[in-house]
Tab-separated table of C-alpha atoms in Angstrom:
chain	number	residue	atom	x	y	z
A	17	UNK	CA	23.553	68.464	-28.100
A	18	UNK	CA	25.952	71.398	-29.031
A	19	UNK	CA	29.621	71.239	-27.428
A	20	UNK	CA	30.474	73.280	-24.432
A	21	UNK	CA	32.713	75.198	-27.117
A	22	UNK	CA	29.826	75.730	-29.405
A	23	UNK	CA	27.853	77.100	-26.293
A	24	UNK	CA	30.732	79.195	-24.887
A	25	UNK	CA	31.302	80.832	-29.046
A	26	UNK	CA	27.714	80.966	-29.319
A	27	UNK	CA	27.266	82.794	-26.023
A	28	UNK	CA	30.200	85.404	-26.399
A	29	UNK	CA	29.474	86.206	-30.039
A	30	UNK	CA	25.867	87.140	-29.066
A	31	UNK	CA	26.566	88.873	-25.656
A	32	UNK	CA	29.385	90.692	-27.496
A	33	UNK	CA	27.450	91.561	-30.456
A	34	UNK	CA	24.909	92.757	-28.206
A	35	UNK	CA	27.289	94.989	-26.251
A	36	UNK	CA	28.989	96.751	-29.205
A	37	UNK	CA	25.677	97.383	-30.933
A	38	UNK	CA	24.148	98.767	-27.631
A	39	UNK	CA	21.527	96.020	-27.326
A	40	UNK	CA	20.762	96.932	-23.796
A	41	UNK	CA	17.688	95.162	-23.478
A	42	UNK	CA	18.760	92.134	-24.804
A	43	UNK	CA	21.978	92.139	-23.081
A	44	UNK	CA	19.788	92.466	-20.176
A	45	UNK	CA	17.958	89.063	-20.638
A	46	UNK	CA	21.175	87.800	-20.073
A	47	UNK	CA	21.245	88.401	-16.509
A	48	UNK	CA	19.400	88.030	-13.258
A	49	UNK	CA	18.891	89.622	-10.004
A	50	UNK	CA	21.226	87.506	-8.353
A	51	UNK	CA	24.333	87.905	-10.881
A	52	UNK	CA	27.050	89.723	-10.236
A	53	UNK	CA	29.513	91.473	-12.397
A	54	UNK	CA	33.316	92.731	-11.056
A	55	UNK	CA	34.461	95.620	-13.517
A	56	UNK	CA	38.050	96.139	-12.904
A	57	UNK	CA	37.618	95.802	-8.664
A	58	UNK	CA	33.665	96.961	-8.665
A	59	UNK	CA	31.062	94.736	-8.154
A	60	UNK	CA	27.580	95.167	-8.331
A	61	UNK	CA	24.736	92.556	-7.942
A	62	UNK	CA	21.597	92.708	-9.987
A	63	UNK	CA	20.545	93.051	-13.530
A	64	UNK	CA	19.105	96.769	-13.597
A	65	UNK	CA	22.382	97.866	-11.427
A	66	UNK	CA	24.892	95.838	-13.919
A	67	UNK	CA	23.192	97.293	-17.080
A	68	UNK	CA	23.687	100.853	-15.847
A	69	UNK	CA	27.071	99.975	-15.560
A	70	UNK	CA	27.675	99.039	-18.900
A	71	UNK	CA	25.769	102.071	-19.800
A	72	UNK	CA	27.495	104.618	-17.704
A	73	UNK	CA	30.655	103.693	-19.679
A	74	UNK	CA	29.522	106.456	-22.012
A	75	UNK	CA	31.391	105.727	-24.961
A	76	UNK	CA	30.469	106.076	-28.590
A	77	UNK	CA	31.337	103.117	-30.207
A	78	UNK	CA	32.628	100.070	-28.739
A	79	UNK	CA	34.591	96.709	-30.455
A	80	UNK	CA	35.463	93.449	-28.965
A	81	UNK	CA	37.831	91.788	-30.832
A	82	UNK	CA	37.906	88.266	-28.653
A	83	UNK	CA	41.298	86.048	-29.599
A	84	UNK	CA	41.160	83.760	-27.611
A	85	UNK	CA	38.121	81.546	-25.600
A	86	UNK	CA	38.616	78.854	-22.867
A	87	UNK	CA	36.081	76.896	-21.650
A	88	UNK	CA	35.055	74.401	-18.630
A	89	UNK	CA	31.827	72.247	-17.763
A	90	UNK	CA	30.623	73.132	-14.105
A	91	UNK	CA	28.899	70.639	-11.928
A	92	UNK	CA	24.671	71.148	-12.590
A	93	UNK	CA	24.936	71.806	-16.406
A	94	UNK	CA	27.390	75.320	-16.117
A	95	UNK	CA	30.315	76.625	-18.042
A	96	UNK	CA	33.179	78.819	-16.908
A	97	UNK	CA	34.104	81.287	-19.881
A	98	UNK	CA	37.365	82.861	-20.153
A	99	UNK	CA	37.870	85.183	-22.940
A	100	UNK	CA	40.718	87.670	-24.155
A	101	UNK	CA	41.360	89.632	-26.763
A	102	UNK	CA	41.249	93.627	-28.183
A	103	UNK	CA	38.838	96.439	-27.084
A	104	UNK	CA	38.954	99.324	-29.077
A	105	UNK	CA	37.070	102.076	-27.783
A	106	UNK	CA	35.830	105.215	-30.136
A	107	UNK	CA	38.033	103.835	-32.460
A	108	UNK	CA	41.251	104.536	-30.623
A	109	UNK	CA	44.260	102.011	-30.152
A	110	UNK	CA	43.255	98.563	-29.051
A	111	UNK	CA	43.346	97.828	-25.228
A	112	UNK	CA	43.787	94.402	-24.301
A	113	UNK	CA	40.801	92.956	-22.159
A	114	UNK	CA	40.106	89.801	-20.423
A	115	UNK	CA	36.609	88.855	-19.329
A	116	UNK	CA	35.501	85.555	-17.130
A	117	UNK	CA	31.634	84.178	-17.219
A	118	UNK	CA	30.132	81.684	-15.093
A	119	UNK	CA	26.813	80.374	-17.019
A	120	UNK	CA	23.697	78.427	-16.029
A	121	UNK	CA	21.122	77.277	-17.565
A	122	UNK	CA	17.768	78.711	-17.366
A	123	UNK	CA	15.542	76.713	-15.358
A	124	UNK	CA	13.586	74.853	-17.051
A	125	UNK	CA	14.877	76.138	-20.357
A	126	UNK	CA	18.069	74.271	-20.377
A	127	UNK	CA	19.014	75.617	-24.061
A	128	UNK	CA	19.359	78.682	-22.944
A	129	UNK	CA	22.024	80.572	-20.336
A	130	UNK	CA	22.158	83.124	-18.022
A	131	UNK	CA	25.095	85.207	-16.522
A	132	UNK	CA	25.628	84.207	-13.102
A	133	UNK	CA	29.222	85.655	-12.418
A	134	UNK	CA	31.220	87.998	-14.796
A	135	UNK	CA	33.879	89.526	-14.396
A	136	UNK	CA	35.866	91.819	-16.207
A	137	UNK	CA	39.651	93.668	-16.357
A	138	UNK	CA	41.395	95.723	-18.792
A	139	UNK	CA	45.360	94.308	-19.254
C-alpha cells in the first residue's frame, strides 16, 4: 500500500495537471456535492458551483509550480494536504500560492480520493 506521501504527490500532480491543462471534467471527478472549496475568503459548497469557480478565473494559461508538500493521516483513512509553491498566470511573474486539501477515500473504492475541503490563498 502506497505511502501517504506517494498519495498526497500522486494526488497534487494529477489535480494540478488537470487544472493547468483545463481538464474540467476530470478535475470535476475530484469532488462531491458536499465539498467545499475557500478561494482567498469565498467559499462555495458543491462540485458544479466549485468548478465554475475555477472556470470563471478566466485566464489563458495557468502553471503550478508546487515546492513544497506536507502531509498528515486523518482518522477513517484521510489525508490533510498542504502545498506551496509558484503560480504563474498568462505567463507573467510568479505569485506565490498556498493551497490546503482534506481527502477521503471513495467509498467503497478506497484507492481512490475525493476533495472534501480545499482551500486556497495567494501569498
Amino acid at each position: 500500500m502506497p505511502s501517504p506521501e506517494e498519495i498526497a504527490k500522486a494526488f497534487t500532480t494529477h489535480y494540478y495537471n488537470c487544472f493547468d491543462s483545463k481538464n474540467w471534467s476530470m478535475l470535476s471527478g475530484l469532488y462531491t456535492n458536499d465539498s467545499m472549496l475557500t478561494f482567498e475568503g469565498q467559499q462555495f459548497k458543491g462540485t458544479q458551483p466549485i468548478i465554475e469557480k475555477l472556470q470563471s478565473l478566466n485566464t489563458s494559461a495557468v502553471q503550478h509550480k508546487p515546492s513544497t508538500q506536507d502531509c498528515q493521516p486523518c482518522p477513517g483513512g484521510g489525508l490533510v494536504v498542504f502545498v506551496s509553491g509558484d503560480l504563474s498566470i498568462d505567463n507573467g511573474q510568479p505569485i506565490k500560492f498556498a493551497q490546503v486539501f482534506s481527502l477521503f477515500p471513495v467509498p467503497n473504492n478506497p484507492n481512490q480520493f475525493m476533495v472534501i475541503n480545499d482551500l486556497f490563498r495567494l501569498n
